XYZ file of N, CA, C and O in Angstrom:
464
model
N -13.347 -66.710 -37.108
C -14.767 -66.503 -37.335
C -15.328 -65.586 -36.267
O -14.965 -65.690 -35.103
N -16.248 -64.769 -36.676
C -16.982 -63.927 -35.730
C -18.374 -64.506 -35.607
O -19.067 -64.705 -36.606
N -18.758 -64.792 -34.381
C -20.084 -65.350 -34.139
C -20.994 -64.244 -33.644
O -20.615 -63.447 -32.779
N -22.197 -64.192 -34.166
C -23.167 -63.219 -33.670
C -23.781 -63.754 -32.376
O -23.699 -64.941 -32.069
N -24.408 -62.863 -31.618
C -25.063 -63.241 -30.376
C -26.134 -64.284 -30.674
O -26.985 -64.076 -31.532
N -26.103 -65.420 -29.962
C -27.072 -66.473 -30.266
C -28.485 -66.162 -29.815
O -29.431 -66.822 -30.223
N -28.631 -65.144 -28.970
C -29.965 -64.851 -28.462
C -30.404 -65.938 -27.502
O -29.604 -66.603 -26.860
N -31.705 -66.151 -27.445
C -32.247 -67.176 -26.560
C -32.169 -68.533 -27.265
O -32.765 -68.728 -28.314
N -31.388 -69.423 -26.697
C -31.152 -70.714 -27.349
C -30.847 -71.786 -26.311
O -31.109 -71.593 -25.126
N -30.213 -72.878 -26.718
C -29.943 -73.996 -25.811
C -28.719 -73.744 -24.942
O -27.868 -72.908 -25.254
N -28.621 -74.532 -23.879
C -27.458 -74.449 -23.000
C -26.173 -74.693 -23.784
O -25.189 -73.972 -23.619
N -26.176 -75.716 -24.627
C -24.973 -76.086 -25.375
C -24.508 -74.945 -26.274
O -23.318 -74.601 -26.296
N -25.413 -74.348 -27.002
C -25.043 -73.239 -27.894
C -24.526 -72.062 -27.082
O -23.489 -71.473 -27.421
N -25.195 -71.738 -25.998
C -24.728 -70.640 -25.147
C -23.356 -70.931 -24.572
O -22.484 -70.054 -24.530
N -23.133 -72.158 -24.126
C -21.845 -72.528 -23.543
C -20.722 -72.438 -24.581
O -19.627 -71.946 -24.282
N -20.980 -72.902 -25.790
C -19.971 -72.798 -26.851
C -19.626 -71.346 -27.140
O -18.458 -71.007 -27.332
N -20.623 -70.484 -27.143
C -20.358 -69.052 -27.353
C -19.513 -68.493 -26.217
O -18.585 -67.708 -26.462
N -19.813 -68.884 -24.984
C -19.020 -68.426 -23.847
C -17.577 -68.901 -23.952
O -16.637 -68.134 -23.699
N -17.396 -70.155 -24.332
C -16.049 -70.717 -24.397
C -15.202 -70.093 -25.493
O -13.974 -70.043 -25.382
N -15.835 -69.605 -26.542
C -15.063 -68.936 -27.599
C -14.414 -67.653 -27.098
O -13.451 -67.168 -27.687
N -14.924 -67.122 -26.017
C -14.366 -65.891 -25.444
C -13.384 -66.177 -24.301
O -12.747 -65.275 -23.788
N -13.282 -67.420 -23.902
C -12.429 -67.811 -22.785
C -11.007 -68.048 -23.290
O -10.814 -68.710 -24.313
N -9.992 -67.535 -22.589
C -8.606 -67.799 -22.997
C -8.309 -69.296 -22.981
O -8.722 -70.018 -22.058
N -7.595 -69.774 -23.993
C -7.297 -71.199 -24.096
C -6.541 -71.719 -22.878
O -6.748 -72.851 -22.461
N -5.701 -70.894 -22.298
C -4.918 -71.317 -21.137
C -5.804 -71.622 -19.933
O -5.386 -72.321 -19.011
N -7.045 -71.139 -19.962
C -7.969 -71.350 -18.850
C -8.965 -72.478 -19.107
O -9.835 -72.728 -18.284
N -8.837 -73.156 -20.234
C -9.768 -74.240 -20.559
C -9.584 -75.414 -19.609
O -8.460 -75.825 -19.311
N -10.701 -75.961 -19.180
C -10.697 -77.189 -18.379
C -10.811 -78.387 -19.322
O -11.071 -78.226 -20.523
N -10.662 -79.571 -18.765
C -10.851 -80.787 -19.553
C -12.269 -80.813 -20.110
O -12.491 -81.147 -21.271
N -13.236 -80.433 -19.310
C -14.630 -80.418 -19.766
C -14.832 -79.415 -20.893
O -15.559 -79.689 -21.850
N -14.189 -78.259 -20.816
C -14.293 -77.267 -21.898
C -13.756 -77.856 -23.202
O -14.376 -77.706 -24.259
N -12.611 -78.515 -23.119
C -12.031 -79.149 -24.306
C -12.966 -80.217 -24.856
O -13.221 -80.285 -26.054
N -13.489 -81.055 -23.977
C -14.390 -82.131 -24.397
C -15.607 -81.575 -25.127
O -15.978 -82.053 -26.192
N -16.186 -80.551 -24.561
C -17.399 -79.979 -25.143
C -17.132 -79.371 -26.517
O -17.832 -79.668 -27.489
N -16.120 -78.544 -26.620
C -15.838 -77.859 -27.889
C -15.361 -78.837 -28.965
O -15.782 -78.745 -30.118
N -14.516 -79.777 -28.605
C -14.062 -80.770 -29.577
C -15.240 -81.627 -30.024
O -15.370 -81.946 -31.200
N -16.114 -81.955 -29.104
C -17.308 -82.720 -29.445
C -18.211 -82.001 -30.437
O -18.965 -82.640 -31.179
N -18.113 -80.684 -30.482
C -18.889 -79.882 -31.428
C -18.073 -79.520 -32.672
O -18.524 -78.755 -33.510
N -16.857 -80.040 -32.769
C -15.954 -79.755 -33.895
C -15.672 -78.269 -34.050
O -15.604 -77.752 -35.158
N -15.477 -77.616 -32.923
C -15.192 -76.182 -32.910
C -13.735 -75.980 -32.507
O -13.274 -76.524 -31.507
N -13.009 -75.200 -33.291
C -11.651 -74.813 -32.944
C -10.662 -75.959 -32.877
O -9.684 -75.893 -32.127
N -10.874 -76.968 -33.681
C -10.039 -78.168 -33.595
C -8.559 -77.885 -33.799
O -7.717 -78.500 -33.148
N -8.234 -76.977 -34.678
C -6.816 -76.650 -34.946
C -6.093 -76.217 -33.671
O -4.910 -76.472 -33.506
N -6.827 -75.563 -32.776
C -6.231 -75.029 -31.556
C -6.450 -75.941 -30.357
O -5.597 -76.042 -29.480
N -7.611 -76.585 -30.319
C -7.985 -77.344 -29.131
C -7.443 -78.772 -29.114
O -7.146 -79.294 -28.040
N -7.320 -79.407 -30.268
C -6.810 -80.784 -30.267
C -5.389 -80.879 -29.722
O -5.108 -81.798 -28.944
N -4.488 -79.976 -30.074
C -3.158 -80.059 -29.447
C -3.214 -79.942 -27.922
O -2.473 -80.638 -27.214
N -4.113 -79.107 -27.396
C -4.262 -78.982 -25.942
C -4.821 -80.276 -25.346
O -4.362 -80.747 -24.299
N -5.805 -80.845 -26.027
C -6.389 -82.104 -25.553
C -5.343 -83.220 -25.575
O -5.274 -84.024 -24.638
N -4.546 -83.259 -26.617
C -3.511 -84.289 -26.725
C -2.514 -84.165 -25.570
O -2.088 -85.168 -25.002
N -2.171 -82.944 -25.205
C -1.280 -82.746 -24.048
C -1.885 -83.357 -22.794
O -1.184 -84.034 -22.032
N -3.174 -83.116 -22.571
C -3.858 -83.698 -21.407
C -3.861 -85.215 -21.482
O -3.601 -85.902 -20.487
N -4.173 -85.737 -22.655
C -4.285 -87.180 -22.833
C -2.939 -87.884 -22.721
O -2.879 -89.046 -22.316
N -1.856 -87.193 -23.052
C -0.528 -87.789 -22.914
C -0.180 -88.004 -21.443
O 0.556 -88.920 -21.108
N -0.741 -87.174 -20.585
C -0.500 -87.329 -19.151
C -1.444 -88.350 -18.519
O -1.081 -89.031 -17.570
N -2.675 -88.423 -19.057
C -3.670 -89.373 -18.545
C -4.646 -89.658 -19.680
O -5.536 -88.855 -19.944
N -4.476 -90.793 -20.331
C -5.283 -91.090 -21.517
C -6.767 -91.217 -21.208
O -7.593 -91.058 -22.104
N -7.113 -91.477 -19.970
C -8.520 -91.648 -19.616
C -9.025 -90.516 -18.728
O -9.999 -90.670 -17.986
N -8.397 -89.354 -18.855
C -8.824 -88.188 -18.087
C -10.302 -87.906 -18.360
O -10.789 -88.121 -19.465
N -11.003 -87.435 -17.344
C -12.448 -87.234 -17.455
C -12.817 -85.761 -17.411
O -12.226 -84.981 -16.665
N -13.797 -85.415 -18.232
C -14.470 -84.129 -18.112
C -15.558 -84.304 -17.065
O -15.298 -84.800 -15.972
N -16.793 -83.982 -17.422
C -17.894 -84.078 -16.465
C -18.684 -85.381 -16.537
O -19.589 -85.584 -15.745
N -18.369 -86.262 -17.484
C -19.238 -87.413 -17.680
C -18.667 -88.746 -17.217
O -19.262 -89.422 -16.397
N -17.552 -89.175 -17.742
C -17.022 -90.483 -17.382
C -15.542 -90.530 -17.723
O -15.032 -89.723 -18.492
N -14.878 -91.498 -17.130
C -13.459 -91.712 -17.388
C -13.258 -91.946 -18.888
O -13.908 -92.792 -19.483
N -12.402 -91.148 -19.496
C -12.114 -91.291 -20.916
C -12.992 -90.451 -21.825
O -12.884 -90.550 -23.049
N -13.847 -89.578 -21.269
C -14.761 -88.823 -22.134
C -14.045 -87.828 -23.049
O -14.486 -87.601 -24.180
N -12.912 -87.293 -22.628
C -12.154 -86.412 -23.527
C -11.598 -87.220 -24.696
O -11.693 -86.802 -25.856
N -11.048 -88.373 -24.411
C -10.515 -89.228 -25.468
C -11.612 -89.616 -26.458
O -11.392 -89.604 -27.670
N -12.789 -89.925 -25.978
C -13.903 -90.270 -26.868
C -14.223 -89.102 -27.791
O -14.411 -89.287 -29.000
N -14.265 -87.880 -27.261
C -14.522 -86.710 -28.110
C -13.451 -86.559 -29.180
O -13.752 -86.266 -30.336
N -12.206 -86.783 -28.812
C -11.101 -86.694 -29.771
C -11.234 -87.782 -30.839
O -11.082 -87.520 -32.029
N -11.543 -88.994 -30.418
C -11.666 -90.097 -31.370
C -12.824 -89.910 -32.344
O -12.804 -90.439 -33.448
N -13.821 -89.136 -31.947
C -15.001 -88.926 -32.792
C -14.870 -87.740 -33.755
O -15.800 -87.442 -34.503
N -13.721 -87.080 -33.745
C -13.502 -85.972 -34.688
C -13.621 -86.522 -36.105
O -13.178 -87.636 -36.399
N -14.179 -85.727 -36.972
C -14.438 -86.156 -38.349
C -13.158 -86.541 -39.082
O -12.103 -85.935 -38.906
N -13.299 -87.530 -39.938
C -12.175 -88.075 -40.698
C -11.448 -87.001 -41.507
O -10.224 -87.037 -41.647
N -12.172 -86.047 -42.034
C -11.555 -84.998 -42.860
C -10.474 -84.245 -42.093
O -9.443 -83.886 -42.649
N -10.715 -84.010 -40.811
C -9.713 -83.315 -40.010
C -8.445 -84.150 -39.917
O -7.341 -83.635 -40.087
N -8.600 -85.435 -39.642
C -7.432 -86.301 -39.486
C -6.647 -86.425 -40.787
O -5.419 -86.528 -40.761
N -7.337 -86.410 -41.915
C -6.637 -86.482 -43.202
C -5.734 -85.275 -43.408
O -4.661 -85.387 -44.004
N -6.162 -84.132 -42.897
C -5.367 -82.904 -43.017
C -4.320 -82.761 -41.907
O -3.464 -81.889 -41.991
N -4.410 -83.588 -40.874
C -3.510 -83.484 -39.721
C -2.999 -84.862 -39.292
O -3.259 -85.318 -38.172
N -2.272 -85.538 -40.172
C -1.806 -86.891 -39.837
C -0.866 -86.918 -38.634
O -0.801 -87.923 -37.923
N -0.160 -85.833 -38.386
C 0.735 -85.781 -37.233
C -0.061 -85.870 -35.931
O 0.313 -86.598 -35.010
N -1.175 -85.157 -35.860
C -2.011 -85.213 -34.665
C -2.659 -86.592 -34.532
O -2.756 -87.134 -33.435
N -3.087 -87.141 -35.663
C -3.672 -88.487 -35.627
C -2.652 -89.494 -35.084
O -2.988 -90.357 -34.267
N -1.415 -89.379 -35.520
C -0.379 -90.271 -35.020
C -0.195 -90.155 -33.515
O 0.000 -91.164 -32.831
N -0.267 -88.946 -33.005
C -0.154 -88.745 -31.554
C -1.318 -89.413 -30.825
O -1.129 -90.034 -29.776
N -2.519 -89.282 -31.386
C -3.692 -89.909 -30.778
C -3.558 -91.432 -30.826
O -3.868 -92.120 -29.849
N -3.075 -91.954 -31.935
C -2.886 -93.407 -32.037
C -1.909 -93.909 -30.982
O -2.112 -94.981 -30.399
N -0.852 -93.146 -30.714
C 0.105 -93.543 -29.673
C -0.554 -93.527 -28.292
O -0.329 -94.417 -27.472
N -1.358 -92.508 -28.043
C -2.053 -92.407 -26.755
C -2.960 -93.618 -26.557
O -2.975 -94.234 -25.498
N -3.712 -93.940 -27.586
C -4.655 -95.064 -27.509
C -3.912 -96.373 -27.296
O -4.362 -97.226 -26.520
N -2.783 -96.542 -27.940
C -2.048 -97.802 -27.810
C -1.523 -98.007 -26.392
O -1.254 -99.136 -25.989
N -1.406 -96.925 -25.632
C -0.894 -97.016 -24.267
C -1.995 -96.985 -23.211
O -1.719 -97.121 -22.022
N -3.254 -96.790 -23.639
C -4.365 -96.720 -22.683
C -4.577 -98.088 -22.039
O -4.667 -99.111 -22.720
N -4.659 -98.098 -20.724
C -4.850 -99.345 -19.987
C -6.308 -99.490 -19.566
O -6.885 -98.579 -18.983
N -6.904 -100.616 -19.898
C -8.255 -100.974 -19.480
C -9.281 -99.856 -19.744
O -9.925 -99.372 -18.823
N -9.426 -99.456 -21.011
C -10.371 -98.382 -21.311
C -11.818 -98.835 -21.124
O -12.136 -100.010 -21.334
N -12.704 -97.916 -20.724
C -14.121 -98.265 -20.599
C -14.742 -98.542 -21.969
O -14.169 -98.207 -23.009
N -15.923 -99.154 -21.954
C -16.598 -99.537 -23.197
C -16.807 -98.372 -24.149
O -16.677 -98.532 -25.360
N -17.124 -97.190 -23.630
C -17.345 -96.018 -24.487
C -16.095 -95.693 -25.297
O -16.184 -95.312 -26.461
N -14.945 -95.825 -24.677
C -13.684 -95.558 -25.367
C -13.436 -96.628 -26.426
O -13.032 -96.320 -27.557
N -13.691 -97.870 -26.092
C -13.467 -98.961 -27.044
C -14.342 -98.784 -28.285
O -13.880 -98.936 -29.410
N -15.608 -98.413 -28.086
C -16.514 -98.196 -29.224
C -16.029 -97.052 -30.106
O -16.015 -97.161 -31.333
N -15.615 -95.947 -29.489
C -15.121 -94.799 -30.259
C -13.816 -95.151 -30.970
O -13.580 -94.720 -32.101
N -12.983 -95.947 -30.330
C -11.718 -96.362 -30.930
C -11.952 -97.204 -32.180
O -11.287 -97.010 -33.194
N -12.902 -98.113 -32.122
C -13.208 -98.931 -33.305
C -13.612 -98.050 -34.489
O -13.155 -98.258 -35.616
N -14.473 -97.075 -34.240
C -14.913 -96.176 -35.311
C -13.739 -95.353 -35.833
O -13.605 -95.142 -37.040
N -12.866 -94.904 -34.945
C -11.675 -94.134 -35.323
C -10.771 -94.970 -36.229
O -10.291 -94.504 -37.254
N -10.564 -96.212 -35.861
C -9.696 -97.094 -36.642
C -10.312 -97.441 -37.989
O -9.601 -97.607 -38.973
N -11.610 -97.537 -38.061
C -12.298 -97.837 -39.329
C -12.185 -96.690 -40.325
O -12.304 -96.903 -41.519
N -11.960 -95.486 -39.859
C -11.808 -94.332 -40.743
C -10.648 -94.525 -41.710
O -10.647 -93.968 -42.781
N -9.699 -95.300 -41.334
C -8.518 -95.501 -42.182
C -8.795 -96.415 -43.358
O -8.004 -96.538 -44.249
N -9.946 -97.102 -43.344
C -10.322 -97.930 -44.480
C -9.893 -99.325 -44.448
O -9.192 -100.006 -43.966
């Protein structure tokens, strides 16, 4: 997709536009959290996030322990239906998470309910 210049807008919109121009190899945990939270570039960013989460399931961006995992768990159900392999990887990560904070537990419940 080609995005036009957003002009004068919110911090979040401007940041997303900036991140679309940033090489993926230079993404931070916070960059991944933000873009995944906006459902942008999931095909490319979720595998990178999963790599981070496999090393530390409760890795933090700028907000709290486990905030990247929460963003991943909140991805829309339609994406997971098309990518069951990635969903399986996330399920394995979650099953190994030790003492997750309440925010993670709440997001996990919603993620698990998506399966019906």
